[in-house]
Amino acid sequence: MTTTTPTTPVSPTRGPSRPLGKPFGGSKLTSRGIANAVVLIAALYTMLPALWLVLASTKNANALFGSDILSLGDFSFASNLSDLFSMDGGLYGEWYVNSLLYAVVGALVGSLISVAAGYAFDKYEFRHKEKFFGLVLTGVMVPPTVLALPLYLVASEVGMVNTFWAVFIPVLFNPFGVYLARLLSSGYVPNEVLEASRVDGAGELQTYVRVSLRMLGPGFVTVFLFQLTAIWNNFFLPMVMLSDQHLYPLSLGLYTWNSAATVSPEYYPLVVIGSLLAVVPLIVAFVLLQRYWKSGLTAGSVK
């Protein structure tokens, strides 16, 4: 008697079989190589201008015009730094202080306003709430440069043109911050927590400050950093509002020096090193506050 061993039929149109979910090694390596190449190109695109700025800040005007940026000679960082803070009677130091006031204080107060408004839109019911929120979303889509001229006309009517308040007050209101705060409030402040606080006898303001604001802490930091960056880089509004150089922020002050450098080339090294120092506060803020992004948004709120 002959025994026949069964065989598995092989489809003529199928290639060699492989386990499901496991791609061919070559495809995996190719994808990883492409991803690494894209990341490398993005890093170079980001870092090369910053590297040029660091190297150029150590050179004098002759080295800048002579394309000797990469040479180790003509190291003039200390001299450039001294000239930077002494030029035009120390205007750069005044611009730096002005930018810190506009950006840090403005972002802090503006973030408090944005988070409070977003929380109110999320947790309270009032007449025409969604229509008002629609106006907020409309404000998100309007470029800030479009509002500069209407803001100038309003400031002119109330006599605030060419004052600190003409720049400081408009930056306190950030529609995108209100929109973001509402999303954070709806996702990370449970209504049950608010009800429990009210049952315990806490008022609405007390509940917001002691409970909700703590839960929204990382979200507050996020809104703060967005607003800090926007105000620090603000250029068009100060240019429209201000004519007194002692009130200029860094962005407008460095622009005036860069315009003057076409006639007086000694301004070029000062613009370069001034631009380098101008990015330091933003770097410090992001480094010091990054741990709040990684923490749990509701950490420590309710046990």
Short mmCIF file of C-alpha atoms in Angstrom, two decimals:
data_model
loop_
_atom_site.label_atom_id
_atom_site.label_comp_id
_atom_site.label_asym_id
_atom_site.label_seq_id
_atom_site.Cartn_x
_atom_site.Cartn_y
_atom_site.Cartn_z
CA MET A 1 0.00 0.00 0.00
CA THR A 2 1.42 3.36 -1.01
CA THR A 3 1.27 6.32 1.43
CA THR A 4 0.81 9.76 -0.11
CA THR A 5 2.07 12.82 1.77
CA PRO A 6 -0.26 15.80 1.37
CA THR A 7 1.31 18.94 -0.02
CA THR A 8 0.29 22.56 0.40
CA PRO A 9 -0.80 24.07 -2.88
CA VAL A 10 1.28 27.07 -3.95
CA SER A 11 -0.39 29.89 -5.79
CA PRO A 12 1.45 30.73 -8.98
CA THR A 13 0.84 34.46 -8.42
CA ARG A 14 2.18 34.68 -4.84
CA GLY A 15 5.76 35.23 -3.92
CA PRO A 16 7.58 33.75 -0.94
CA SER A 17 5.55 33.88 2.23
CA ARG A 18 6.63 35.89 5.30
CA PRO A 19 5.09 36.46 8.73
CA LEU A 20 2.32 38.99 8.87
CA GLY A 21 3.25 42.38 10.30
CA LYS A 22 6.99 41.99 9.57
CA PRO A 23 8.20 44.02 6.60
CA PHE A 24 11.20 43.05 4.54
CA GLY A 25 14.47 44.14 6.12
CA GLY A 26 15.42 46.30 3.15
CA SER A 27 12.18 48.28 3.26
CA LYS A 28 12.58 48.92 6.98
CA LEU A 29 16.15 50.13 6.58
CA THR A 30 15.16 52.35 3.67
CA SER A 31 12.36 53.99 5.66
CA ARG A 32 14.66 54.57 8.61
CA GLY A 33 17.34 56.05 6.36
CA ILE A 34 14.85 58.44 4.74
CA ALA A 35 13.54 59.54 8.15
CA ASN A 36 17.07 60.14 9.45
CA ALA A 37 17.96 62.13 6.34
CA VAL A 38 14.89 64.34 6.71
CA VAL A 39 15.67 64.96 10.39
CA LEU A 40 19.30 65.79 9.55
CA ILE A 41 18.29 68.25 6.83
CA ALA A 42 15.79 69.93 9.16
CA ALA A 43 18.42 70.19 11.91
CA LEU A 44 20.96 71.73 9.52
CA TYR A 45 18.36 74.15 8.19
CA THR A 46 17.64 75.26 11.76
CA MET A 47 21.15 75.28 13.20
CA LEU A 48 23.24 76.75 10.38
CA PRO A 49 21.79 80.29 10.63
CA ALA A 50 22.21 80.16 14.42
CA LEU A 51 25.79 78.95 14.02
CA TRP A 52 26.51 81.76 11.56
CA LEU A 53 25.06 84.28 14.03
CA VAL A 54 27.29 83.00 16.84
CA LEU A 55 30.42 83.09 14.68
CA ALA A 56 29.63 86.47 13.11
CA SER A 57 29.09 88.06 16.53
CA THR A 58 32.78 87.46 17.31
CA LYS A 59 34.02 89.36 14.23
CA ASN A 60 34.60 93.02 13.53
CA ALA A 61 33.26 94.86 10.50
CA ASN A 62 36.30 94.12 8.35
CA ALA A 63 36.01 90.37 8.98
CA LEU A 64 32.29 90.46 8.18
CA PHE A 65 32.83 92.18 4.85
CA GLY A 66 35.87 90.03 4.08
CA SER A 67 33.97 86.73 4.49
CA ASP A 68 36.34 85.60 7.24
CA ILE A 69 33.60 84.28 9.48
CA LEU A 70 35.11 80.82 9.90
CA SER A 71 38.64 82.03 10.66
CA LEU A 72 39.94 81.98 14.22
CA GLY A 73 41.45 85.42 13.97
CA ASP A 74 39.88 88.84 14.52
CA PHE A 75 38.11 87.68 17.68
CA SER A 76 36.21 90.81 18.72
CA PHE A 77 33.33 89.53 20.83
CA ALA A 78 34.23 91.58 23.93
CA SER A 79 34.81 94.69 21.84
CA ASN A 80 31.50 94.23 20.01
CA LEU A 81 29.69 93.69 23.28
CA SER A 82 31.15 96.86 24.76
CA ASP A 83 30.30 98.89 21.67
CA LEU A 84 26.78 97.44 21.65
CA PHE A 85 25.87 98.83 25.07
CA SER A 86 27.69 102.14 24.58
CA MET A 87 26.42 103.04 21.11
CA ASP A 88 23.97 105.98 20.98
CA GLY A 89 24.13 106.51 24.73
CA GLY A 90 23.24 102.93 25.67
CA LEU A 91 20.04 102.66 23.65
CA TYR A 92 20.37 98.90 23.28
CA GLY A 93 20.07 98.39 27.05
CA GLU A 94 16.89 100.48 27.08
CA TRP A 95 15.47 98.48 24.19
CA TYR A 96 16.24 95.25 26.03
CA VAL A 97 14.44 96.41 29.16
CA ASN A 98 11.49 97.60 27.07
CA SER A 99 11.21 94.21 25.37
CA LEU A 100 11.29 92.42 28.71
CA LEU A 101 8.49 94.64 30.00
CA TYR A 102 6.39 94.30 26.86
CA ALA A 103 6.92 90.55 26.49
CA VAL A 104 7.31 89.05 29.98
CA VAL A 105 4.80 91.22 31.84
CA GLY A 106 2.47 91.37 28.85
CA ALA A 107 2.56 87.60 28.33
CA LEU A 108 1.96 86.95 32.04
CA VAL A 109 -1.04 89.27 32.28
CA GLY A 110 -2.32 88.24 28.85
CA SER A 111 -2.11 84.54 29.71
CA LEU A 112 -4.13 85.10 32.88
CA ILE A 113 -6.78 86.89 30.81
CA SER A 114 -6.80 84.20 28.10
CA VAL A 115 -7.03 81.28 30.54
CA ALA A 116 -9.80 82.96 32.55
CA ALA A 117 -11.77 83.73 29.38
CA GLY A 118 -11.33 80.22 27.99
CA TYR A 119 -12.40 78.72 31.31
CA ALA A 120 -15.51 80.91 31.37
CA PHE A 121 -16.44 79.92 27.82
CA ASP A 122 -16.13 76.25 28.76
CA LYS A 123 -17.71 76.04 32.21
CA TYR A 124 -20.43 78.70 32.25
CA GLU A 125 -23.58 79.23 30.25
CA PHE A 126 -24.54 82.75 29.27
CA ARG A 127 -26.50 84.42 26.54
CA HIS A 128 -24.99 84.33 23.03
CA LYS A 129 -21.97 82.39 24.31
CA GLU A 130 -21.27 80.61 21.04
CA LYS A 131 -21.67 83.81 19.04
CA PHE A 132 -19.09 85.55 21.22
CA PHE A 133 -16.79 82.56 20.86
CA GLY A 134 -17.26 82.78 17.09
CA LEU A 135 -15.94 86.34 17.30
CA VAL A 136 -12.92 84.99 19.16
CA LEU A 137 -12.30 82.47 16.37
CA THR A 138 -12.62 85.28 13.84
CA GLY A 139 -9.93 87.15 15.74
CA VAL A 140 -7.64 84.12 15.43
CA MET A 141 -7.88 84.32 11.65
CA VAL A 142 -7.16 88.06 11.43
CA PRO A 143 -3.43 88.86 11.01
CA PRO A 144 -2.09 91.24 13.70
CA THR A 145 -0.71 93.59 11.03
CA VAL A 146 -4.26 94.24 9.79
CA LEU A 147 -5.22 95.54 13.24
CA ALA A 148 -2.24 97.90 13.60
CA LEU A 149 -3.82 100.85 11.80
CA PRO A 150 -7.23 100.62 13.60
CA LEU A 151 -5.38 100.33 16.91
CA TYR A 152 -3.35 103.41 16.03
CA LEU A 153 -6.52 105.39 15.31
CA VAL A 154 -8.03 104.32 18.64
CA ALA A 155 -4.83 105.15 20.51
CA SER A 156 -4.71 108.53 18.78
CA GLU A 157 -8.25 109.31 19.92
CA VAL A 158 -7.42 108.60 23.57
CA GLY A 159 -3.99 110.27 23.45
CA MET A 160 -1.85 107.13 23.93
CA VAL A 161 0.23 107.27 20.75
CA ASN A 162 3.99 107.20 21.39
CA THR A 163 3.56 105.86 24.93
CA PHE A 164 4.38 102.57 26.61
CA TRP A 165 0.68 101.72 26.91
CA ALA A 166 0.08 102.02 23.16
CA VAL A 167 2.09 98.81 22.68
CA PHE A 168 1.47 97.11 26.01
CA ILE A 169 -2.34 97.13 26.16
CA PRO A 170 -3.07 95.61 22.70
CA VAL A 171 -0.78 92.62 23.31
CA LEU A 172 -2.72 91.61 26.42
CA PHE A 173 -5.55 90.14 24.36
CA ASN A 174 -4.81 86.96 22.46
CA PRO A 175 -7.74 85.21 20.68
CA PHE A 176 -5.70 82.08 20.05
CA GLY A 177 -4.88 81.88 23.76
CA VAL A 178 -8.59 82.02 24.61
CA TYR A 179 -9.35 79.27 22.09
CA LEU A 180 -6.54 77.06 23.40
CA ALA A 181 -7.55 77.66 27.02
CA ARG A 182 -11.12 76.57 26.30
CA LEU A 183 -9.88 73.32 24.78
CA LEU A 184 -7.62 72.65 27.77
CA SER A 185 -10.39 73.46 30.23
CA SER A 186 -12.88 71.11 28.56
CA GLY A 187 -10.38 68.27 28.54
CA TYR A 188 -8.65 68.58 31.89
CA VAL A 189 -11.02 70.28 34.33
CA PRO A 190 -13.83 67.78 35.10
CA ASN A 191 -17.21 69.23 35.99
CA GLU A 192 -17.44 66.76 38.89
CA VAL A 193 -14.46 68.45 40.55
CA LEU A 194 -16.16 71.84 40.34
CA GLU A 195 -19.38 70.45 41.77
CA ALA A 196 -17.49 68.90 44.66
CA SER A 197 -15.83 72.23 45.39
CA ARG A 198 -19.15 74.05 45.37
CA VAL A 199 -20.68 71.44 47.69
CA ASP A 200 -17.81 72.15 50.09
CA GLY A 201 -18.87 75.79 50.15
CA ALA A 202 -16.26 77.34 47.88
CA GLY A 203 -17.29 80.28 45.73
CA GLU A 204 -16.75 80.47 41.99
CA LEU A 205 -13.65 82.65 42.23
CA GLN A 206 -12.18 80.49 44.98
CA THR A 207 -12.88 77.34 42.97
CA TYR A 208 -11.20 78.83 39.93
CA VAL A 209 -8.07 80.01 41.75
CA ARG A 210 -7.57 77.02 44.08
CA VAL A 211 -8.75 74.16 41.88
CA SER A 212 -9.15 74.96 38.19
CA LEU A 213 -6.13 77.19 37.74
CA ARG A 214 -3.87 74.54 39.28
CA MET A 215 -5.19 71.91 36.93
CA LEU A 216 -4.65 74.30 34.02
CA GLY A 217 -1.06 75.08 35.12
CA PRO A 218 0.74 73.35 32.24
CA GLY A 219 -1.79 74.80 29.82
CA PHE A 220 -1.17 78.26 31.28
CA VAL A 221 2.57 77.80 30.66
CA THR A 222 1.86 76.81 27.05
CA VAL A 223 -0.27 79.91 26.44
CA PHE A 224 2.40 82.02 28.17
CA LEU A 225 5.17 80.74 25.88
CA PHE A 226 3.09 81.28 22.74
CA GLN A 227 2.27 84.83 23.80
CA LEU A 228 5.83 85.55 24.99
CA THR A 229 7.22 84.57 21.58
CA ALA A 230 4.62 86.62 19.69
CA ILE A 231 5.16 89.77 21.76
CA TRP A 232 8.96 89.45 21.77
CA ASN A 233 8.98 89.29 17.96
CA ASN A 234 6.33 92.00 17.59
CA PHE A 235 7.52 94.58 15.08
CA PHE A 236 4.77 96.25 13.07
CA LEU A 237 2.67 97.52 15.99
CA PRO A 238 5.59 99.30 17.74
CA MET A 239 6.68 100.75 14.39
CA VAL A 240 3.21 102.26 13.90
CA MET A 241 2.71 103.42 17.49
CA LEU A 242 6.13 104.71 18.55
CA SER A 243 8.40 107.51 17.40
CA ASP A 244 10.50 107.85 20.57
CA GLN A 245 13.55 105.58 20.32
CA HIS A 246 13.69 105.24 24.10
CA LEU A 247 10.41 103.27 23.94
CA TYR A 248 11.45 100.92 21.13
CA PRO A 249 11.56 97.15 21.68
CA LEU A 250 14.56 95.18 20.40
CA SER A 251 12.92 94.21 17.11
CA LEU A 252 12.29 97.82 16.09
CA GLY A 253 15.56 99.13 17.52
CA LEU A 254 17.71 96.61 15.65
CA TYR A 255 15.76 97.40 12.49
CA THR A 256 16.64 101.09 12.77
CA TRP A 257 20.33 100.25 13.30
CA ASN A 258 20.27 97.88 10.34
CA SER A 259 18.79 100.65 8.18
CA ALA A 260 21.46 103.06 9.40
CA ALA A 261 24.21 100.53 8.61
CA THR A 262 23.89 101.26 4.88
CA VAL A 263 25.35 104.69 5.64
CA SER A 264 27.40 103.84 8.76
CA PRO A 265 28.88 100.31 8.38
CA GLU A 266 30.02 100.25 12.03
CA TYR A 267 26.45 99.33 12.92
CA TYR A 268 26.66 95.92 11.19
CA PRO A 269 28.61 94.09 13.94
CA LEU A 270 26.29 95.64 16.54
CA VAL A 271 23.18 94.41 14.71
CA VAL A 272 24.65 90.89 14.56
CA ILE A 273 25.63 90.62 18.23
CA GLY A 274 22.44 92.42 19.25
CA SER A 275 20.39 89.81 17.36
CA LEU A 276 22.30 87.05 19.13
CA LEU A 277 21.53 88.48 22.57
CA ALA A 278 17.92 89.07 21.56
CA VAL A 279 17.17 85.33 21.29
CA VAL A 280 18.64 84.48 24.71
CA PRO A 281 15.47 85.20 26.78
CA LEU A 282 13.34 82.97 24.53
CA ILE A 283 15.83 80.11 24.81
CA VAL A 284 15.99 80.49 28.60
CA ALA A 285 12.19 80.55 28.88
CA PHE A 286 11.72 77.40 26.82
CA VAL A 287 14.47 75.53 28.66
CA LEU A 288 13.23 76.47 32.14
CA LEU A 289 9.55 75.81 31.43
CA GLN A 290 9.76 72.66 29.32
CA ARG A 291 9.30 70.37 32.33
CA TYR A 292 5.77 71.75 32.80
CA TRP A 293 4.80 70.45 29.36
CA LYS A 294 5.82 66.95 30.32
CA SER A 295 4.04 66.88 33.68
CA GLY A 296 0.50 65.54 33.96
CA LEU A 297 -2.05 68.23 33.30
CA THR A 298 -4.14 67.15 36.30
CA ALA A 299 -1.24 66.22 38.59
CA GLY A 300 -2.00 67.02 42.20
CA SER A 301 -5.50 68.34 41.54
CA VAL A 302 -7.69 65.61 43.02
CA LYS A 303 -6.81 62.56 45.08
#
